[in-house]
Amino acid sequence: MSAPIVHGGGITAAATALGGRPEDWLDLSTGINPCPVALPEIPARAWHRLPDRHLVDAARFAARDHYGSGEILPLPVPGTQSVIQLLPRLVGADERIAVTDDRIAVVSPTYGEYARAFTSAGFAVDAVNDVAAIGAAHRLAVVVNPNNPDGRIWPAETLVALHDRIKAANGFLVVDEAFGDTNPALSLASRAPQLSNLVIFRSFGKFFGLAGLRLGFAIAGENILERFEDWLGPWAVSGPALSLAASLLRSDVSPIHSRIEERSIGLHTALDGAGLRIAGGTALFTLVNDARASDIYTYLCQHHILVRKFDNAPDWLRFGLAPDPAADRRLGEALQRFKR
Amino acid sequence: MSAPIVHGGGITAAATALGGRPEDWLDLSTGINPCPVALPEIPARAWHRLPDRHLVDAARFAARDHYGSGEILPLPVPGTQSVIQLLPRLVGADERIAVTDDRIAVVSPTYGEYARAFTSAGFAVDAVNDVAAIGAAHRLAVVVNPNNPDGRIWPAETLVALHDRIKAANGFLVVDEAFGDTNPALSLASRAPQLSNLVIFRSFGKFFGLAGLRLGFAIAGENILERFEDWLGPWAVSGPALSLAASLLRSDVSPIHSRIEERSIGLHTALDGAGLRIAGGTALFTLVNDARASDIYTYLCQHHILVRKFDNAPDWLRFGLAPDPAADRRLGEALQRFKR
């Protein structure tokens, strides 16, 4: 068992350690849309019954149309984390006989759960910093696109070429598009039907502001999705989650885009006003590179503002979106006071 | 990959095949309380945020008090199905080198997913019909108590003795108490802190009528629960599910017991009135043994009433509870017409 990774969202722990009521803290430690959509009505049967085929299919067809995955019906999963945990099985963790030469490549730095899942399963993980470093020794490669936390982007053509190279050695390419909703042009979803060794993960909760729901989608060839489905077992996703997906993935998402854009401008204004250097990000979070990062983190905590720091990159801080202009001002003023 | 098992709850498929609107069918094919409790309010943050420690702990403490598991804080899981899928790992499916002599015992006939999970993972599964047939060759044994579908009950002392015997051979005993809520005296939960190789599964949705929620609890020693937690990964259970658990497991459940009891009497009256022989069951379902079972099943389907049949026990039919007296009468009248 490997040590758990500390993720964002630990506002209760922060409040317990540093005082204040959790609801009075400003939580900028996640990449979740801080303005959740209004919940559409959830039929009573979605709560009451085991999620049946009809409900699952409604979510899958809505996801196909929303993500543009053509003939592939995306598989609903209880958070992409649940399928990250299954990736070692996709490359045969069950069948391996003692030591293996198979290696896993993870374009890094990135979301830590990929390395954790493969290391736990006994694989050697290479943290590579460029897709060019991925080679025939790699049984599976992970690219988060856009990347978390730096927002680094890989063009579709680069990833298609990478897929073909990995596939030639019987490997798999996993592209995590958890933060892809705000940059749909980047998605490989429409190419997926032609790329048999590609697996795409999509997050539902980040863009819609419903991370508590635990819902994501896997997009891949039928033989891969059937294996995930088998490993997850029946009724892996809750009825309310499927019902909301079927409805929200068919709704007009342009107001969500506008709101995120507005919130992102508010965040950038606060960071710029404090003279912080923006090193990357997506519409849902911004990465700051500053030698004083650790002190800024502590100062903000003292003012009950939680951001995300990185043990392996001490100059980095990741700022999520604040829920409204007042919270932007609260952040901006705290940062300005720190400067003095 | 093994073939999926056909479970109850497939009302949409039945309606598609045989006509009628799904909502006009009477679904007696599951063991779920047909009278869901009123939903307590779910705070917006439970939907919006990743389920944090505070929310998980609130559910765990409520579950401990409700199930009476003493020093053990039950682990919330996204449906007991999710941990059934993990059981092969508990007995080392990951580390096995090709063939193993380890065998698994499942007291049968019972819920089919246990045999499926172990068979998929390459274990030999013995379907035994008595706990006395479980021996030192069995690395893990599964007892569903009360059993589904026949309601067979194993006294606590028998299971404690079985645990000690299995533990002496370094094995594990899994007791599935999915239908244990209506017979709390049977539960091993209060003994669990003293039984280090015992794993108990509890279902949340069946008793409360919220099967769409996907929530269950595992009760076992800390070393076992930590492994499940690690394998499930962070945020395995949704925020709304944790929030409802924290609230409903502390509520007065006596009205739920009374309602289930009333519904069970209504079901028995309908079955008795048709002269059917009741072969077993729990408060949430009743098993009928009748040589005409297959014809009764078909006849009821024609009248848009779905019950559960069993491929391996062609004389059995399992009837779940109807939601109200009118539905009891609808069932009773259909069965009486069949008799003529």
XYZ file of C-alpha atoms in Angstrom:
680
model
C 0.000 0.000 0.000
C 1.434 3.374 -0.954
C 0.855 6.508 1.079
C -2.262 8.435 0.130
C -1.700 11.600 -1.861
C -2.858 14.892 -0.387
C -5.268 16.448 -2.862
C -7.071 19.740 -2.817
C -10.425 20.065 -1.129
C -9.296 19.390 2.415
C -10.973 22.497 3.747
C -12.251 20.793 6.897
C -8.760 19.648 7.804
C -7.384 23.135 7.154
C -10.065 24.761 9.303
C -9.472 22.247 12.087
C -5.741 22.966 12.037
C -5.882 26.730 11.598
C -9.213 27.847 12.946
C -12.314 29.374 11.435
C -15.470 27.653 10.312
C -14.999 25.626 7.116
C -17.745 27.639 5.409
C -15.832 30.860 6.090
C -12.709 29.611 4.351
C -12.148 30.488 0.717
C -11.304 27.174 -0.932
C -9.154 27.730 -4.010
C -7.415 24.378 -3.663
C -9.377 22.490 -6.333
C -10.001 22.803 -10.058
C -13.755 22.538 -9.679
C -16.123 25.137 -11.128
C -17.089 27.125 -8.001
C -20.509 28.009 -9.443
C -22.412 24.708 -9.609
C -25.188 24.494 -12.164
C -28.723 24.424 -10.803
C -29.701 20.799 -10.254
C -32.340 19.558 -12.682
C -35.079 17.498 -11.071
C -34.024 13.950 -10.222
C -36.897 11.485 -10.599
C -37.706 9.545 -7.417
C -37.034 6.277 -9.220
C -33.386 7.261 -9.797
C -32.909 7.265 -6.013
C -35.091 4.272 -5.310
C -34.213 1.670 -7.906
C -31.018 0.033 -8.964
C -29.819 2.035 -11.977
C -31.225 0.061 -14.881
C -30.157 -0.217 -18.508
C -32.492 2.563 -19.597
C -30.933 5.107 -17.242
C -27.399 4.028 -18.151
C -28.167 4.247 -21.875
C -29.707 7.707 -21.538
C -26.470 8.914 -19.926
C -24.298 7.152 -22.515
C -26.117 8.601 -25.525
C -26.064 12.082 -23.993
C -22.318 11.709 -23.337
C -21.688 10.533 -26.895
C -23.418 13.594 -28.325
C -21.783 15.953 -25.848
C -18.241 14.641 -26.242
C -18.613 13.889 -29.954
C -17.314 10.345 -29.718
C -19.100 9.089 -32.845
C -19.903 5.419 -32.715
C -18.433 5.040 -29.212
C -20.883 5.247 -26.306
C -18.799 6.569 -23.391
C -18.922 4.369 -20.296
C -20.118 6.119 -17.127
C -17.809 5.433 -14.197
C -17.997 6.504 -10.532
C -15.343 9.210 -10.958
C -12.337 8.824 -13.248
C -10.400 7.861 -10.134
C -12.221 4.521 -10.218
C -10.833 3.686 -13.659
C -7.369 5.000 -12.877
C -7.367 2.286 -10.198
C -8.196 -0.285 -12.901
C -5.498 0.674 -15.398
C -2.929 -1.783 -14.003
C -5.358 -4.595 -14.832
C -5.665 -3.338 -18.405
C -1.986 -4.076 -18.869
C -2.167 -7.409 -17.161
C -1.355 -6.815 -13.499
C -3.432 -9.928 -12.829
C -1.566 -12.213 -15.152
C 1.991 -11.119 -14.576
C 4.302 -13.747 -13.229
C 6.508 -12.128 -10.633
C 8.844 -9.548 -12.157
C 8.020 -7.920 -15.474
C 9.963 -5.700 -17.835
C 6.838 -3.698 -18.614
C 7.237 -0.029 -17.828
C 4.664 2.729 -17.585
C 5.267 6.294 -18.770
C 3.521 9.244 -17.169
C 4.116 12.672 -18.687
C 5.000 14.619 -15.552
C 4.614 16.496 -13.331
C 0.902 15.730 -13.302
C -1.983 14.302 -11.297
C -0.321 11.949 -8.813
C -2.826 9.104 -8.766
C -1.543 7.547 -12.007
C 1.923 6.901 -10.631
C 0.426 5.758 -7.339
C -1.897 3.202 -8.970
C 0.839 1.656 -11.104
C 3.479 1.699 -8.390
C 1.032 -0.016 -6.013
C 0.499 -2.717 -8.619
C 4.250 -3.310 -8.894
C 4.992 -1.543 -12.165
C 8.037 0.613 -12.799
C 6.838 4.117 -13.607
C 8.908 6.547 -15.671
C 8.013 10.178 -15.073
C 8.890 11.591 -18.502
C 8.664 15.273 -19.303
C 7.901 14.941 -22.996
C 5.901 12.511 -25.108
C 9.039 12.088 -27.230
C 10.563 10.171 -24.318
C 7.879 7.484 -24.548
C 9.208 4.392 -26.264
C 8.688 0.746 -27.092
C 9.515 -0.322 -23.515
C 6.354 1.407 -22.314
C 3.352 -0.840 -22.086
C 1.125 2.130 -21.294
C 1.581 5.907 -21.351
C -0.465 8.568 -19.599
C -0.873 12.101 -20.912
C -3.112 14.556 -19.069
C -4.303 17.075 -21.665
C -4.497 19.885 -20.777
C -2.133 18.989 -18.007
C -2.759 19.532 -14.319
C -1.303 21.693 -12.769
C 0.624 23.534 -15.487
C -1.980 23.570 -18.268
C 0.508 22.190 -20.777
C -1.222 21.195 -24.006
C -0.432 18.463 -26.509
C -1.851 18.897 -30.026
C -4.125 16.139 -31.277
C -1.721 15.213 -34.063
C 1.118 14.649 -31.591
C -1.055 12.337 -29.528
C -2.359 10.439 -32.547
C 1.231 9.829 -33.662
C 2.110 8.753 -30.106
C -0.846 6.364 -30.059
C 0.232 4.760 -33.309
C 3.780 4.342 -32.047
C 2.649 2.788 -28.750
C 0.086 0.598 -30.459
C 2.764 -0.817 -32.758
C 4.411 -2.184 -29.598
C 1.012 -3.448 -28.290
C 0.800 -0.686 -25.730
C -1.977 1.649 -24.640
C -2.240 5.423 -24.566
C -4.371 6.985 -21.826
C -5.348 10.608 -22.391
C -6.932 12.224 -19.346
C -9.116 15.110 -20.478
C -10.370 15.904 -16.967
C -9.872 19.609 -17.658
C -10.760 19.373 -21.331
C -14.283 20.806 -21.129
C -13.138 24.406 -21.376
C -11.039 23.646 -24.475
C -13.158 21.176 -26.477
C -11.117 21.603 -29.674
C -8.284 19.750 -27.956
C -10.249 16.558 -27.354
C -9.375 13.294 -29.053
C -12.939 12.011 -28.529
C -13.917 12.307 -32.193
C -10.775 10.419 -33.220
C -11.250 7.638 -30.664
C -13.251 5.294 -32.933
C -10.184 5.031 -35.198
C -7.608 4.645 -32.396
C -8.017 1.179 -30.966
C -5.402 1.414 -28.201
C -6.532 4.806 -26.930
C -8.398 5.344 -23.668
C -9.820 8.806 -22.902
C -11.040 9.817 -19.447
C -13.506 12.656 -19.044
C -14.545 14.222 -15.771
C -18.143 15.316 -15.265
C -17.996 17.092 -11.927
C -15.261 19.665 -12.523
C -16.930 21.608 -15.319
C -20.489 21.351 -13.961
C -19.374 22.070 -10.384
C -20.712 18.749 -9.120
C -17.610 16.938 -7.893
C -19.536 15.319 -5.026
C -21.507 13.321 -7.572
C -18.592 11.014 -8.484
C -19.059 10.687 -12.215
C -16.749 10.433 -15.153
C -16.711 8.755 -18.548
C -14.268 6.451 -20.285
C -14.092 6.628 -24.076
C -12.383 3.711 -25.816
C -13.015 0.762 -28.100
C -15.743 -1.655 -27.092
C -13.314 -4.392 -26.012
C -11.657 -2.013 -23.544
C -14.906 -0.546 -22.217
C -16.346 -4.036 -21.729
C -13.373 -4.915 -19.560
C -13.788 -1.787 -17.437
C -17.501 -2.528 -17.140
C -16.810 -6.085 -16.061
C -14.231 -5.007 -13.475
C -16.455 -2.273 -12.054
C -19.371 -4.679 -11.827
C -23.073 -3.907 -12.131
C -24.571 -0.578 -10.931
C -21.210 1.123 -10.506
C -22.685 4.598 -10.995
C -25.521 5.984 -8.884
C -28.972 6.655 -10.285
C -28.914 10.381 -9.425
C -25.541 10.759 -11.205
C -26.815 9.023 -14.349
C -30.001 11.050 -14.310
C -28.135 14.355 -13.967
C -25.682 13.366 -16.701
C -28.462 12.498 -19.122
C -30.032 15.865 -18.518
C -27.038 18.223 -18.122
C -24.996 16.798 -21.005
C -27.898 17.755 -23.286
C -28.326 21.215 -21.805
C -26.938 24.470 -23.191
C -23.523 24.727 -21.561
C -22.626 28.159 -22.942
C -23.675 29.962 -19.718
C -21.303 27.662 -17.823
C -18.461 28.548 -20.180
C -19.202 32.266 -19.795
C -19.314 32.056 -16.022
C -16.044 30.118 -15.834
C -14.447 32.637 -18.183
C -15.657 35.522 -16.003
C -14.346 33.803 -12.870
C -11.017 33.106 -14.549
C -10.619 36.775 -15.473
C -11.389 37.682 -11.847
C -8.682 35.315 -10.636
C -6.106 36.590 -13.117
C -6.871 40.176 -12.134
C -6.258 39.353 -8.464
C -3.000 37.550 -9.246
C -1.784 40.242 -11.672
C -2.620 42.962 -9.160
C -0.286 41.280 -6.700
C 2.460 40.985 -9.296
C 2.466 37.195 -9.316
C 3.831 35.418 -12.357
C 1.312 33.175 -14.068
C 3.122 30.081 -15.271
C 0.232 28.194 -16.810
C -3.195 26.769 -16.156
C -6.596 26.177 -17.696
C -9.827 28.132 -17.408
C -10.499 26.264 -14.131
C -7.184 26.915 -12.371
C -4.033 29.004 -12.653
C -0.488 28.035 -11.793
C 1.779 30.619 -10.211
C 5.557 30.293 -10.124
C 7.105 32.267 -7.299
C 10.150 31.691 -5.098
C 8.047 32.885 -2.131
C 5.358 30.251 -2.813
C 5.675 28.534 0.537
C 5.374 31.825 2.427
C 2.429 32.926 0.304
C 0.722 29.608 1.009
C 1.182 30.033 4.744
C 0.103 33.673 4.704
C -3.058 32.820 2.776
C -3.828 29.977 5.194
C -3.568 32.423 8.075
C -6.238 34.442 6.272
C -8.303 31.305 5.740
C -7.663 31.031 2.027
C -6.594 27.572 0.906
C -4.635 27.097 -2.318
C -2.711 24.096 -3.598
C 1.010 23.645 -3.040
C 3.265 20.941 -4.440
C 5.868 19.052 -2.453
C 7.939 18.366 -5.550
C 7.703 21.874 -6.969
C 8.172 24.265 -4.041
C 7.898 27.370 -6.235
C 4.452 26.444 -7.505
C 1.036 27.371 -6.225
C -2.192 26.422 -7.977
C -5.158 28.754 -7.583
C -8.667 27.538 -8.323
C -11.511 29.900 -9.210
C -13.236 31.975 -6.555
C -17.052 31.854 -6.556
C -17.718 35.598 -7.010
C -16.090 39.050 -7.378
C -16.131 39.609 -3.594
C -14.003 36.483 -3.174
C -11.677 37.696 -5.956
C -11.220 40.929 -3.988
C -10.630 39.013 -0.766
C -7.858 37.043 -2.474
C -6.416 40.098 -4.206
C -6.305 42.130 -1.009
C -4.669 39.305 0.946
C -2.019 38.916 -1.758
C -1.393 42.656 -1.855
C -0.971 42.763 1.906
C 1.533 39.919 1.614
C 3.602 41.964 -0.854
C 4.152 44.763 1.608
C -14.550 -12.154 -18.691
C -17.483 -14.137 -17.402
C -21.017 -13.579 -18.629
C -22.949 -10.967 -16.691
C -25.566 -12.279 -14.285
C -29.178 -11.290 -14.853
C -30.365 -9.608 -11.660
C -33.734 -8.245 -10.679
C -34.685 -4.702 -11.523
C -34.710 -5.047 -15.292
C -38.164 -3.541 -15.607
C -37.292 -1.476 -18.670
C -36.068 -4.547 -20.510
C -39.210 -6.447 -19.527
C -41.475 -3.632 -20.695
C -39.557 -3.356 -23.965
C -39.940 -7.076 -24.594
C -43.528 -7.500 -23.436
C -45.191 -4.141 -23.798
C -46.605 -1.606 -21.392
C -44.968 1.448 -19.951
C -42.278 0.634 -17.383
C -44.118 2.714 -14.769
C -47.229 0.577 -15.228
C -45.372 -2.625 -14.463
C -45.398 -3.998 -10.937
C -41.753 -4.712 -10.174
C -41.456 -7.473 -7.571
C -38.116 -8.662 -8.935
C -35.883 -7.035 -6.311
C -35.460 -7.196 -2.545
C -35.598 -3.426 -2.159
C -38.012 -1.730 0.247
C -40.705 -0.443 -2.162
C -41.558 2.487 0.116
C -38.459 4.735 0.055
C -37.951 6.983 3.048
C -38.467 10.691 2.486
C -35.131 12.204 1.470
C -33.616 14.466 4.105
C -32.192 17.698 2.744
C -28.825 17.272 1.048
C -26.579 20.308 1.552
C -25.426 21.954 -1.692
C -21.792 21.357 -0.729
C -22.335 17.586 -0.757
C -23.098 17.847 -4.478
C -20.527 20.477 -5.271
C -17.364 19.456 -3.451
C -15.271 16.332 -3.437
C -16.490 14.344 -0.423
C -14.059 15.410 2.285
C -12.924 13.719 5.484
C -15.599 15.433 7.542
C -18.444 14.055 5.445
C -16.915 10.571 5.360
C -16.403 10.572 9.124
C -19.967 11.708 9.806
C -21.222 8.706 7.796
C -18.773 6.322 9.473
C -19.693 7.327 13.025
C -23.407 7.132 12.221
C -22.870 3.667 10.719
C -20.914 2.511 13.762
C -23.731 3.533 16.086
C -26.426 2.116 13.815
C -24.759 -1.243 13.195
C -23.271 -1.476 16.679
C -19.755 -2.265 15.492
C -18.025 -0.957 18.626
C -14.556 0.312 17.952
C -14.803 -0.399 14.229
C -15.815 2.507 12.016
C -17.555 0.870 9.035
C -16.078 1.856 5.667
C -18.564 3.424 3.220
C -18.316 1.822 -0.213
C -20.154 2.569 -3.476
C -22.466 -0.435 -3.123
C -21.347 -3.749 -1.636
C -20.897 -4.921 -5.219
C -17.796 -2.733 -5.396
C -16.123 -4.623 -2.549
C -17.272 -8.022 -3.787
C -15.203 -7.170 -6.870
C -12.200 -6.556 -4.599
C -12.366 -9.778 -2.592
C -10.055 -11.700 -4.942
C -7.349 -9.135 -4.161
C -7.851 -9.696 -0.445
C -6.701 -13.273 -0.922
C -3.837 -12.346 -3.161
C -5.119 -12.480 -6.729
C -2.406 -9.944 -7.531
C 0.471 -11.935 -6.176
C -0.441 -15.426 -7.291
C 1.982 -17.065 -9.632
C -0.020 -18.914 -12.253
C -1.918 -21.819 -10.731
C -2.818 -21.861 -7.050
C -4.331 -24.477 -4.804
C -6.385 -21.854 -2.998
C -10.084 -22.554 -3.156
C -13.047 -20.353 -2.300
C -16.219 -21.620 -0.616
C -19.576 -19.969 -1.221
C -22.550 -21.293 0.761
C -25.031 -21.795 -2.056
C -27.359 -21.222 -3.754
C -26.926 -17.519 -3.121
C -26.215 -14.129 -4.695
C -24.303 -14.973 -7.864
C -21.758 -12.169 -7.917
C -19.435 -13.853 -5.392
C -18.809 -16.868 -7.572
C -18.515 -14.642 -10.623
C -15.882 -12.366 -9.051
C -13.692 -15.246 -7.888
C -14.094 -17.298 -11.045
C -13.132 -14.241 -13.129
C -10.000 -13.877 -11.028
C -9.032 -17.489 -11.687
C -10.007 -19.090 -8.377
C -11.717 -22.430 -8.017
C -15.057 -21.881 -6.324
C -16.813 -24.598 -4.323
C -20.543 -24.069 -4.016
C -21.128 -25.762 -0.653
C -24.565 -26.163 0.878
C -23.520 -26.091 4.515
C -20.885 -24.245 6.514
C -19.743 -27.651 7.772
C -18.370 -28.330 4.292
C -15.929 -25.428 4.576
C -12.437 -26.653 5.345
C -8.764 -25.854 5.571
C -8.416 -25.836 1.770
C -10.628 -22.747 1.616
C -8.749 -19.506 1.620
C -11.977 -17.537 1.895
C -15.613 -18.469 2.573
C -18.747 -16.485 1.836
C -21.946 -16.788 3.847
C -24.909 -14.569 3.036
C -26.919 -14.227 6.257
C -29.862 -14.216 5.990
C -29.367 -15.870 2.653
C -30.739 -14.631 -0.635
C -33.048 -16.020 -2.031
C -34.107 -18.644 0.505
C -33.753 -16.660 3.733
C -31.681 -19.378 5.359
C -30.170 -18.198 8.629
C -26.910 -19.111 10.338
C -26.720 -18.474 14.096
C -23.967 -16.146 15.248
C -22.244 -18.905 17.229
C -21.981 -21.107 14.148
C -20.367 -18.307 12.192
C -17.985 -17.377 15.007
C -16.844 -21.005 15.169
C -16.482 -21.051 11.396
C -14.416 -17.851 11.517
C -12.062 -19.333 14.098
C -11.628 -22.487 12.054
C -10.915 -20.548 8.840
C -8.627 -18.104 10.608
C -6.544 -20.988 11.961
C -5.742 -21.787 8.324
C -5.067 -18.080 7.559
C -8.318 -17.729 5.677
C -11.070 -15.114 5.677
C -14.785 -15.323 6.381
C -17.063 -12.919 4.508
C -20.560 -12.535 5.945
C -22.904 -10.620 3.690
C -25.671 -9.067 5.777
C -27.297 -7.274 2.843
C -30.717 -8.363 4.100
C -29.785 -8.171 7.769
C -31.524 -4.904 8.619
C -34.883 -6.515 9.285
C -33.306 -9.050 11.655
C -30.662 -7.069 13.567
C -30.199 -9.720 16.266
C -28.525 -11.903 13.660
C -25.713 -9.469 12.882
C -22.109 -10.235 13.707
C -21.268 -6.505 13.725
C -20.856 -6.292 17.504
C -18.526 -9.312 17.459
C -16.411 -8.007 14.573
C -13.810 -6.185 16.731
C -12.828 -9.580 18.194
C -12.830 -11.500 14.892
C -9.786 -10.380 12.948
C -10.373 -12.423 9.786
C -14.045 -11.522 9.458
C -15.421 -9.141 6.829
C -19.066 -8.051 7.050
C -20.889 -6.334 4.204
C -23.949 -4.222 4.895
C -26.259 -2.765 2.281
C -27.742 0.691 2.772
C -30.176 0.955 -0.116
C -32.317 -2.140 0.352
C -33.753 -1.308 3.754
C -34.102 2.451 3.172
C -35.466 1.969 -0.344
C -32.599 3.932 -1.911
C -30.836 1.389 -4.085
C -30.029 4.013 -6.732
C -27.705 5.687 -4.260
C -25.024 2.976 -4.445
C -23.955 2.768 -0.841
C -22.888 -0.015 1.442
C -20.526 -0.495 4.362
C -17.716 -2.918 5.051
C -17.066 -3.836 8.687
C -13.717 -5.469 9.433
C -10.408 -4.922 11.173
C -8.513 -1.766 10.333
C -5.868 -3.570 8.267
C -8.565 -5.015 5.994
C -10.551 -1.783 5.701
C -7.385 0.143 4.880
C -6.721 -2.204 1.995
C -10.257 -1.802 0.649
C -9.920 1.958 1.015
C -6.622 1.939 -0.836
C -8.015 -0.199 -3.657
C -11.157 1.873 -4.026
C -9.100 5.060 -4.090
C -10.110 8.492 -2.859
C -13.711 9.758 -3.045
C -15.205 6.372 -3.850
C -18.596 7.273 -2.401
C -20.630 10.260 -3.553
C -21.271 13.278 -1.341
C -25.084 12.905 -1.460
C -24.790 9.243 -0.407
C -22.536 10.098 2.546
C -24.788 12.951 3.574
C -27.930 10.789 3.475
C -26.181 8.002 5.383
C -25.051 10.358 8.139
C -28.584 11.564 8.528
C -30.721 8.437 7.952
C -28.557 6.071 10.019
C -29.237 8.344 12.994
C -32.962 8.602 12.341
C -35.719 6.565 13.983
C -36.028 3.527 11.742
C -38.996 1.941 13.537
C -41.528 3.356 11.017
C -39.487 1.704 8.248
C -39.603 -1.641 10.068
C -43.378 -1.314 10.558
C -43.963 -0.438 6.930
C -41.859 -3.339 5.677
C -43.670 -5.676 8.063
C -47.044 -4.458 6.779
C -45.936 -4.899 3.168
C -44.610 -8.368 3.928
C -47.950 -9.409 5.416
C -49.682 -8.085 2.301
C -47.388 -10.174 0.096
C -47.897 -13.328 2.157
C -51.658 -12.847 2.057
C -51.573 -12.624 -1.743
C -49.380 -15.729 -2.034
C -51.373 -17.713 0.531
C -54.620 -16.774 -1.168
C -53.316 -18.342 -4.348
C -52.237 -21.472 -2.498
C -48.541 -20.995 -3.207
C -46.045 -22.692 -0.936
C -43.710 -20.283 0.825
C -40.287 -21.894 1.006
C -38.375 -19.130 2.747
C -37.428 -15.488 2.582
C -36.804 -12.400 4.672
C -39.059 -9.452 5.473
C -37.983 -7.928 2.130
C -38.712 -10.898 -0.154
C -40.412 -14.276 -0.162
C -39.349 -17.436 -1.935
C -42.010 -19.667 -3.457
C -41.392 -23.281 -4.405
C -43.780 -24.504 -7.074
C -43.420 -26.949 -9.957
C -45.371 -24.475 -12.123
C -42.906 -21.657 -11.397
C -41.912 -21.111 -15.000
C -45.545 -20.866 -16.125
C -46.433 -18.563 -13.236
C -43.495 -16.338 -14.170
C -44.661 -16.121 -17.771
C -48.276 -15.539 -16.804
C -47.320 -12.735 -14.427
C -45.133 -11.152 -17.123
C -48.101 -11.158 -19.469
C -49.916 -9.182 -16.788
C -46.935 -6.872 -16.424
C -45.824 -8.171 -13.057
C -42.122 -8.985 -12.870
C -40.797 -11.454 -10.295
C -37.434 -13.180 -10.071
C -36.779 -16.637 -11.485
C -33.666 -18.757 -11.141
C -32.042 -20.677 -13.959
C -30.526 -23.197 -11.570
C -33.670 -23.686 -9.500
C -36.563 -23.887 -11.963
C -39.151 -24.439 -9.207
C -38.277 -21.221 -7.407
C -39.750 -17.764 -7.713
C -38.740 -14.850 -5.520
C -41.346 -12.175 -4.833
C -40.305 -8.748 -3.606
C -42.669 -6.461 -1.691
C -45.400 -4.534 -3.463
C -45.612 -0.810 -2.653
C -49.220 -0.723 -1.374
C -52.356 -2.820 -0.725
C -53.690 -2.118 -4.227
C -50.570 -3.706 -5.674
C -50.955 -6.671 -3.277
C -54.467 -7.153 -4.667
C -53.247 -6.845 -8.243
C -50.732 -9.620 -7.575
C -53.230 -11.756 -5.633
C -55.853 -11.493 -8.356
C -53.390 -12.341 -11.100
C -52.219 -15.399 -9.165
C -55.777 -16.516 -8.515
C -56.649 -16.190 -12.194
C -53.607 -18.313 -12.989
C -54.890 -21.063 -10.703
C -58.107 -21.482 -12.618
